[in-house]
Coordinates of C-alpha atoms in Angstrom, one line a residue:
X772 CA 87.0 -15.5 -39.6
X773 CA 86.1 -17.9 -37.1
X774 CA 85.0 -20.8 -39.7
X775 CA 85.1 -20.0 -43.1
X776 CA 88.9 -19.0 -42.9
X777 CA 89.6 -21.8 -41.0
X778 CA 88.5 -24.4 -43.7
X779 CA 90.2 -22.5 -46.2
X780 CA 93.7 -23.4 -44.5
X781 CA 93.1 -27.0 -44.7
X782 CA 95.2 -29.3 -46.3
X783 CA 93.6 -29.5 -50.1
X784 CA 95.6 -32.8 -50.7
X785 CA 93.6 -34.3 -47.7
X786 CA 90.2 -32.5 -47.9
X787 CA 88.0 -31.0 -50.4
X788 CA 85.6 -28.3 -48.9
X789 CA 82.1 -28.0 -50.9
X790 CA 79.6 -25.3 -51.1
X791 CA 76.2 -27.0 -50.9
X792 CA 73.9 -24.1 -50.7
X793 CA 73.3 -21.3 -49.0
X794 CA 71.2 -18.8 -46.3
X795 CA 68.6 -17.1 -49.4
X796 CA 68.3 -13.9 -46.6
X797 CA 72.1 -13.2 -47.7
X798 CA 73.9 -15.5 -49.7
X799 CA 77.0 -14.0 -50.4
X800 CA 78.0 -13.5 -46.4
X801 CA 76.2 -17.0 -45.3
X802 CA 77.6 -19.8 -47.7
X803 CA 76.4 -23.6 -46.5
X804 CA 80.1 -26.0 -46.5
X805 CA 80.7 -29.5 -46.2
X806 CA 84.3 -30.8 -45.4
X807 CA 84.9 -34.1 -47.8
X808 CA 88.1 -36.5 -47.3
X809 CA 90.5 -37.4 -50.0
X810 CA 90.5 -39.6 -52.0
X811 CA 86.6 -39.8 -51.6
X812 CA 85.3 -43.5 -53.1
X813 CA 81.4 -44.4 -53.6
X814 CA 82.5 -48.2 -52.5
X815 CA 83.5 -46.9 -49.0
X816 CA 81.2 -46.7 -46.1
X817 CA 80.8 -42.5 -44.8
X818 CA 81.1 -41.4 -41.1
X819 CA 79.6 -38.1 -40.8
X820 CA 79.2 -35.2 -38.2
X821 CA 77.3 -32.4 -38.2
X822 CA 77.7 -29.1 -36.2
X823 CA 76.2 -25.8 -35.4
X824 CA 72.8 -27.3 -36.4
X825 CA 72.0 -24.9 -33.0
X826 CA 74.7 -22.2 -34.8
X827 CA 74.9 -20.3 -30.8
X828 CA 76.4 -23.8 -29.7
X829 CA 80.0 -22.9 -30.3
X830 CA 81.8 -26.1 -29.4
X831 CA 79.6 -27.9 -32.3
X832 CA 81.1 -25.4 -34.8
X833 CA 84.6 -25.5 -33.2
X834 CA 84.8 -28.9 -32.2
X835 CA 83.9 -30.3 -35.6
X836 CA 86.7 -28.0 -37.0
X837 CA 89.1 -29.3 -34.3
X838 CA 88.1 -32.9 -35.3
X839 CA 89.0 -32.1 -38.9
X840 CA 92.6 -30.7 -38.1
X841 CA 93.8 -33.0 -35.4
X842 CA 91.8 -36.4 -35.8
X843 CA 89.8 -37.3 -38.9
X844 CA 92.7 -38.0 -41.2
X845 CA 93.1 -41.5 -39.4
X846 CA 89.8 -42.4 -40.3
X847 CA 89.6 -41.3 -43.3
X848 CA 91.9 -44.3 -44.6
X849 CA 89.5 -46.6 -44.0
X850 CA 86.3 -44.4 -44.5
X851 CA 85.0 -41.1 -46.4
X852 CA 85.0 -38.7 -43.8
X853 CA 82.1 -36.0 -44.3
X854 CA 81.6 -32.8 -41.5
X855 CA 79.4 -29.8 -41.8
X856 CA 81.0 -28.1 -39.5
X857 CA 78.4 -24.8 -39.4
X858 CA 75.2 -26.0 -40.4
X859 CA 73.4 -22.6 -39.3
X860 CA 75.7 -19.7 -39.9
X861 CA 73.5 -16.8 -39.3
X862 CA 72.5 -18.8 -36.1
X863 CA 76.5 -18.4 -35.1
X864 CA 77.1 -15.2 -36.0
X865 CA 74.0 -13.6 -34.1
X866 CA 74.4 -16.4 -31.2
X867 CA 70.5 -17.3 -31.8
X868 CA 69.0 -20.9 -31.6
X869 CA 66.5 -19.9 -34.1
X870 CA 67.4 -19.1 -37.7
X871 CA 66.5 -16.2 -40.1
X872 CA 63.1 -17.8 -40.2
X873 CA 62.0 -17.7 -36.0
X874 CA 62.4 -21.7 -36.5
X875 CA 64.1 -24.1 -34.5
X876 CA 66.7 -25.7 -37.0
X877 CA 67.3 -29.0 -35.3
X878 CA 63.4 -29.6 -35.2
X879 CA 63.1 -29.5 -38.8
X880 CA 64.9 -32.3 -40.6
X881 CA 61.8 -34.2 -41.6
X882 CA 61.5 -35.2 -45.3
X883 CA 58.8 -34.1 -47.3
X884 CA 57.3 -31.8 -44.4
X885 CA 56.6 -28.6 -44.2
X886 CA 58.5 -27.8 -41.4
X887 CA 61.7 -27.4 -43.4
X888 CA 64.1 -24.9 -42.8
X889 CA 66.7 -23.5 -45.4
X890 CA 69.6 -25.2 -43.3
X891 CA 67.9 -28.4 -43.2
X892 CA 66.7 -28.6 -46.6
X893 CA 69.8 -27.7 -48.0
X894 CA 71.4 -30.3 -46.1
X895 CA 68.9 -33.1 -46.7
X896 CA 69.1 -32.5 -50.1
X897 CA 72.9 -32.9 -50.7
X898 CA 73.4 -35.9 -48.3
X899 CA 70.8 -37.3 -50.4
X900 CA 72.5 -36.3 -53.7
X901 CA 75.8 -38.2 -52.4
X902 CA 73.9 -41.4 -52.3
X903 CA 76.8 -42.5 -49.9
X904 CA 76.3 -45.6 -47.8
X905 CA 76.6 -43.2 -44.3
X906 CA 77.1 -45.8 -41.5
X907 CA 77.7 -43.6 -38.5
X908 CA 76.8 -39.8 -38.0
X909 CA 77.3 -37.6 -34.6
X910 CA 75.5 -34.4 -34.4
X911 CA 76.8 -31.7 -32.0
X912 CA 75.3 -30.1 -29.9
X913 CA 75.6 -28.0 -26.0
X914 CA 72.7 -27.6 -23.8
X915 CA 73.3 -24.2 -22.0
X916 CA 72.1 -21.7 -19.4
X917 CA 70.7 -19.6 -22.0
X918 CA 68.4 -22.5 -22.9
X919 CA 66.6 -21.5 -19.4
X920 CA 67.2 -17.4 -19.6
X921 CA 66.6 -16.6 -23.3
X922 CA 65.7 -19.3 -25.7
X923 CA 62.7 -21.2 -23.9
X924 CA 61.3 -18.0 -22.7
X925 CA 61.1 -16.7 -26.2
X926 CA 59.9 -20.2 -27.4
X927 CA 57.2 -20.0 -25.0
X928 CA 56.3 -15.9 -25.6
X929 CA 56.5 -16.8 -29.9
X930 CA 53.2 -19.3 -29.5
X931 CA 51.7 -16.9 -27.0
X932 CA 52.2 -19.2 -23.9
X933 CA 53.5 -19.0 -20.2
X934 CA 57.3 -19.9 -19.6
X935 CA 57.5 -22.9 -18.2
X936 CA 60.7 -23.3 -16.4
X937 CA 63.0 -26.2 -16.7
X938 CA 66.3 -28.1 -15.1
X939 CA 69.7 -27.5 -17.1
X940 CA 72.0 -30.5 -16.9
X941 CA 74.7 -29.8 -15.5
X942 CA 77.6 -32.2 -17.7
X943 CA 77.4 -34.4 -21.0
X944 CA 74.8 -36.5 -22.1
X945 CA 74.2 -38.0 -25.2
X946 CA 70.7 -38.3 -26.9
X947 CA 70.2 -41.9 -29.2
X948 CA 67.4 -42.9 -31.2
X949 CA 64.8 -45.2 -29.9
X950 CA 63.8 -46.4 -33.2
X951 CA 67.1 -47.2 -33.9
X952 CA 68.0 -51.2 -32.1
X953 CA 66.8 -49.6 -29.2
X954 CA 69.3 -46.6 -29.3
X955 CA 72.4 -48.6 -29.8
X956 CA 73.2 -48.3 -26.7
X957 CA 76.8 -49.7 -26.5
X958 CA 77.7 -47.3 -29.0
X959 CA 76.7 -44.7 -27.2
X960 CA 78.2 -45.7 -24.0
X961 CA 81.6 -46.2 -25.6
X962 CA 81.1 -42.6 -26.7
X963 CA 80.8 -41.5 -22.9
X964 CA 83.7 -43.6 -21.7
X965 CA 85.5 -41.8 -24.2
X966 CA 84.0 -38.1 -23.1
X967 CA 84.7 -38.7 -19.3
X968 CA 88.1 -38.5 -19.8
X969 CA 87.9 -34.9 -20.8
X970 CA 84.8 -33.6 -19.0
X971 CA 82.1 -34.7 -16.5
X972 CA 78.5 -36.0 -17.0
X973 CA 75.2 -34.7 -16.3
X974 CA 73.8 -36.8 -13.4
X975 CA 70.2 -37.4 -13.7
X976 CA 67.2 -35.5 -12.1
X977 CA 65.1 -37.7 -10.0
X978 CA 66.4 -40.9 -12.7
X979 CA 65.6 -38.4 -15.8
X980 CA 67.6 -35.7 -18.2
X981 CA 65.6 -32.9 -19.3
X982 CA 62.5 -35.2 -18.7
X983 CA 63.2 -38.1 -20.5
X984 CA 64.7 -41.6 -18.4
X985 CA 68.4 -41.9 -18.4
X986 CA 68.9 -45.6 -19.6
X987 CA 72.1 -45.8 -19.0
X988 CA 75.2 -43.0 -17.4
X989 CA 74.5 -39.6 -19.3
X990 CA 72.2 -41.5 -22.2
X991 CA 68.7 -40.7 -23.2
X992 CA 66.9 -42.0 -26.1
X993 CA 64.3 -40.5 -28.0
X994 CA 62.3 -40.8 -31.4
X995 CA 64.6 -38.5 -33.4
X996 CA 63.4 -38.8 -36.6
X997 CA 59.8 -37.9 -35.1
X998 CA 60.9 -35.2 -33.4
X999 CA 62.6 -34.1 -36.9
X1000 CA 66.3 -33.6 -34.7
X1001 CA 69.4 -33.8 -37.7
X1002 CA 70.5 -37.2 -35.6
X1003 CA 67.7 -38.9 -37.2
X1004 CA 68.6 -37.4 -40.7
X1005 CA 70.2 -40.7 -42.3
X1006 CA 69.9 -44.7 -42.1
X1007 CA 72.7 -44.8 -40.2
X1008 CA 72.8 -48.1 -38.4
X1009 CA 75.1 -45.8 -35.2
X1010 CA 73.6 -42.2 -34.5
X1011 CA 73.8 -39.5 -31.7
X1012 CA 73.4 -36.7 -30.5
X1013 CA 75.8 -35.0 -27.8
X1014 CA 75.1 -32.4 -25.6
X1015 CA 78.3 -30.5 -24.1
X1016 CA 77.4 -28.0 -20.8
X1017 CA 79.5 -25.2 -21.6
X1018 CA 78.3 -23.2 -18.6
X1019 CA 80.2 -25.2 -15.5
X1020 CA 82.6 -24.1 -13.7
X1021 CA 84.4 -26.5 -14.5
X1022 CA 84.2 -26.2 -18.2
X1023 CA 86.1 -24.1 -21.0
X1024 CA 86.1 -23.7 -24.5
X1025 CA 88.8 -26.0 -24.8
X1026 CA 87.5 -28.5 -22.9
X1027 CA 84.5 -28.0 -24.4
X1028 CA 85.3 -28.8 -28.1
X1029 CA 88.0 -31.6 -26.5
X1030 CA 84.9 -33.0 -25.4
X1031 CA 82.9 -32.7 -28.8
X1032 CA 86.3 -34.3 -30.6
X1033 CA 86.4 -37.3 -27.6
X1034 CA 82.8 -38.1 -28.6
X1035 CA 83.4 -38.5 -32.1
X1036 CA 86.9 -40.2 -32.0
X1037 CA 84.8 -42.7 -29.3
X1038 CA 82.1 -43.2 -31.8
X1039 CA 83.9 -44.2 -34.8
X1040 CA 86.5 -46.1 -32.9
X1041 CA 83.6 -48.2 -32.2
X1042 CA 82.1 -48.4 -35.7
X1043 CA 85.8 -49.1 -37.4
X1044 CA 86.0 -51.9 -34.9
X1045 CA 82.5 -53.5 -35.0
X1046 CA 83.5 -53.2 -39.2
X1047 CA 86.2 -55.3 -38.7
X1048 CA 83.9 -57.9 -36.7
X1049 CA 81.9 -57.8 -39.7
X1050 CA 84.0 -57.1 -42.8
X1051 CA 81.6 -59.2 -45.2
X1052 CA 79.1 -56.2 -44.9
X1053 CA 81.1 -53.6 -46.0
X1054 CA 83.0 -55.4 -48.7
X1055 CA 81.8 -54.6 -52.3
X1056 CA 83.5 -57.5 -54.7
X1057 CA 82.2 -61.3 -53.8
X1058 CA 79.3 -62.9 -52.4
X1059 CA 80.1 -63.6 -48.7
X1060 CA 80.5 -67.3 -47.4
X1061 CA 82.0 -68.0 -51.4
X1062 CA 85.8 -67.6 -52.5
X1063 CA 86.6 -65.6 -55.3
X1064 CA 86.6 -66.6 -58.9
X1065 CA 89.4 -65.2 -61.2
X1066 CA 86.7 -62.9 -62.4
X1067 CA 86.5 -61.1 -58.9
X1068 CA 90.4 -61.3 -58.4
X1069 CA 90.5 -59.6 -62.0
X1070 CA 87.9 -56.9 -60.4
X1071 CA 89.6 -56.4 -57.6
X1072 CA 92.9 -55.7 -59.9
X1073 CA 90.6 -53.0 -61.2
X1074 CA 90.1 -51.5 -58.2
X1075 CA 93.8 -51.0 -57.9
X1076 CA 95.6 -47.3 -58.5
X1077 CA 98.9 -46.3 -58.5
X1078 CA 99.7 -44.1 -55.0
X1079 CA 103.2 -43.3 -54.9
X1080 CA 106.5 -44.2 -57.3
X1081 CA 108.8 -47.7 -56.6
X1082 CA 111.1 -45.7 -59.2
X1083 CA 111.8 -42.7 -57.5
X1084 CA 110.9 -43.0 -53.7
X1085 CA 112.9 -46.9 -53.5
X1086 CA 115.2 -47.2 -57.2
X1087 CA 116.5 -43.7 -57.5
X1088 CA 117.6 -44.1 -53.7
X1089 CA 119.0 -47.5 -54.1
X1090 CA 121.1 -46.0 -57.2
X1091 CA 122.6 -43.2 -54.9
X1092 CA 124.4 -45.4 -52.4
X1093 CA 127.7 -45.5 -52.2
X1094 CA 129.3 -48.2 -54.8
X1095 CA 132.8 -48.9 -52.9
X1096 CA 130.2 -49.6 -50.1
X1097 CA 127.3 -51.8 -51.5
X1098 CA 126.2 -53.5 -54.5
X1099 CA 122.3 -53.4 -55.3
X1100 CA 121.4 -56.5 -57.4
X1101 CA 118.6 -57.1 -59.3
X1102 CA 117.4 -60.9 -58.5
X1103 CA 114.1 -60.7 -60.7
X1104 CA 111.2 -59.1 -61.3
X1105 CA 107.3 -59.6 -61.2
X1106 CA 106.6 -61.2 -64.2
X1107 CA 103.3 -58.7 -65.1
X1108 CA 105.7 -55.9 -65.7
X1109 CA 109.1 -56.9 -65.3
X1110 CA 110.6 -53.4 -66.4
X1111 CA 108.4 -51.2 -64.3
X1112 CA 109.1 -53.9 -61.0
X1113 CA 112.5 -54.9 -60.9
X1114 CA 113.4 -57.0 -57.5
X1115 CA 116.4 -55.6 -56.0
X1116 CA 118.3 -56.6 -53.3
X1117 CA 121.4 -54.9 -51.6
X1118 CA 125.0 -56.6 -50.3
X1119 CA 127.8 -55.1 -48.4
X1120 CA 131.4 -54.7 -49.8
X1121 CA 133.3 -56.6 -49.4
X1122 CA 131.5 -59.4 -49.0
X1123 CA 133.1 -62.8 -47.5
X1124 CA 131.6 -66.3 -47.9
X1125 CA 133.4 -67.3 -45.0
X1126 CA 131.8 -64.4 -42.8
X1127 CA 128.4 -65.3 -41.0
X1128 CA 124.9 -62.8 -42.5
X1129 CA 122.8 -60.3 -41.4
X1130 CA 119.7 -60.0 -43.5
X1131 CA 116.4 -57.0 -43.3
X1132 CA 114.0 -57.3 -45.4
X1133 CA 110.9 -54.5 -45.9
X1134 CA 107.8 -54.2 -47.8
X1135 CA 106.4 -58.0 -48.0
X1136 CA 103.5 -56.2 -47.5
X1137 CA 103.8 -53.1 -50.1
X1138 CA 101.8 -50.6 -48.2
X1139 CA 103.7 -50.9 -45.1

């Protein structure tokens, strides 16, 4: 109800919801999704988020769903847009940290390692099957008092070992990945400016979060790939990991998975614009620093699709204006195909060569 049914209402002209697996435990109540935008092209860069990797973090699972209704469609123009919106569904339903299998999920997506869990395999394997050129991904995650009551005190009793009691932050933080320019750590603090609009950050402990040094206002970076976190799963040039606190009192669910949609709208606002600073990268037809030949004009030609009709969304309205009122004259054509792409322009009656003109024109650019 609170996922599945919720995917199912999407728009199916905008997205395109994929089963790429499954829990083996029970596969007919625990199906595996990912949420891909339309029209999906290999020659586009991907942004992707992940959530629910920890299925008892709810804003993960809801605020990836929120993202998807109310702000991914903007990106998606530019971009293929690709959420997993529940990555451990059995973890949601039951509220556990752990899977089926008494293992931590999000300390599992290692390659070619043992430690694999059904949810990360699974996953691994299909974003590896897209062979997409993934250039940002946000994981989602909350840190919450139950880390301290139940989940580390079972994590400590499963290997046979003391609890050792720890410090919940209380706010947002963000982990990056050391290996990865250092954390990229702009990117990660344009995320925050975009998260502290909707909820507060954890301060540090003594300079630290949850043990590690806070580099910068609610950031820490670690080796995620080592640690085997599902931030570290791609070559993503821009990764992270966020961390809401659900448990303040001055939180809520729906500031909550606000703040999960803020980080994500903050992160690839920054991505789409440091694209545009580099466009050469992400363009697929020439060789940068060289203008086109015709050959590469003719491929981009190639690349081109017809989207919507001239005839009946411009023509067939032109033809239904009033005739005692204005007079739509054709005054050419484009010369590739002159009967599909007439050149129309419209006059008011009566007109008078001795009155002065008014002119509009619109769509010099077509896909405005």
């Amino acid at each position: 109800e609170e996922v599945v049914q919720k995917l199912n209402k999407l728009d199916e002209s905008s997205w395109e919801v994929v089963q790429y697996g499954s829990l083996p435990h029970d596969p007919d109540k625990y199906p595996l999704y990912a949420v891909k935008s339309k029209p999906w092209s290999d020659d586009r860069p991907t942004v992707m988020v992940t959530g629910g990797v920890h299925g008892y973090e709810t804003s993960g699972v809801q605020g990836s769903i929120l993202f998807i209704q109310t702000e991914a469609a903007k990106y998606a123009k530019d971009v293929n847009v690709l959420v997993f919106p529940c990555v451990s569904p059995w973890g949601y339903e039951c509220v556990q940290r752990w899977n089926y299998q008494v293992l931590d999920p999000n300390r599992s997506f290692k390659r070619d390692s043992e430690c694999q869990t059904y949810e990360s395999k699974q996953l691994m394997a299909y974003v590896d099957g897209l062979n997409a050129d993934i250039i940002c991904h946000v994981d989602l995650h909350e840190t919450t008092d139950t880390d301290a009551t139940e989940f580390r005190p079972a994590k400590f009793a499963e290997k046979g070992l003391d609890n050792v009691q720890g410090v919940i932050p209380d706010g947002f933080y963000l982990v990056g990945d050391s290996k990865n320019e250092g954390g990229q750590l702009d990117f990660q603090t344009a995320i925050i400016e975009s998260v502290k609009k909707v909820t507060h950050l954890a301060p540090p402990d003594d300079g630290k979060i949850l043990g590690e040094e806070a580099v910068r206002d609610g950031i820490i970076i670690v080796d995620t790939k080592e640690w085997g976190l599902c931030g570290g799963v791609t070559h993503a040039k821009y990764t992270t990991t966020t961390e809401v606190y659900p448990d303040s009192p001055k939180a809520s669910d729906e500031i909550c998975n606000r703040a999960q949609v803020a980080a994500v709208t903050g992160a690839f606002d920054y991505v789409m614009a440091a694209m545009c600073s580099d466009i050469k990268r992400f363009y697929p037809i020439g060789t940068p620093g060289q203008p086109w030949t015709d050959a590469e004009r003719d491929q981009w030609r190639a690349t081109t699709k017809v989207q919507r009709s001239y005839s009946e969304e411009v023509v067939q309205k032109l033809n239904k204006l009033d005739e005692s009122s204005w007079e739509v004259v054709q005054y050419g054509s484009l010369p590739h195909d002159p009967d599909k792409y007439p050149l129309y322009a419209v006059k008011s009656k009566p007109w008078s060569d001795d009155r002065p003109t008014v002119m509009v024109t619109g769509g010099v650019h077509g896909y405005e």
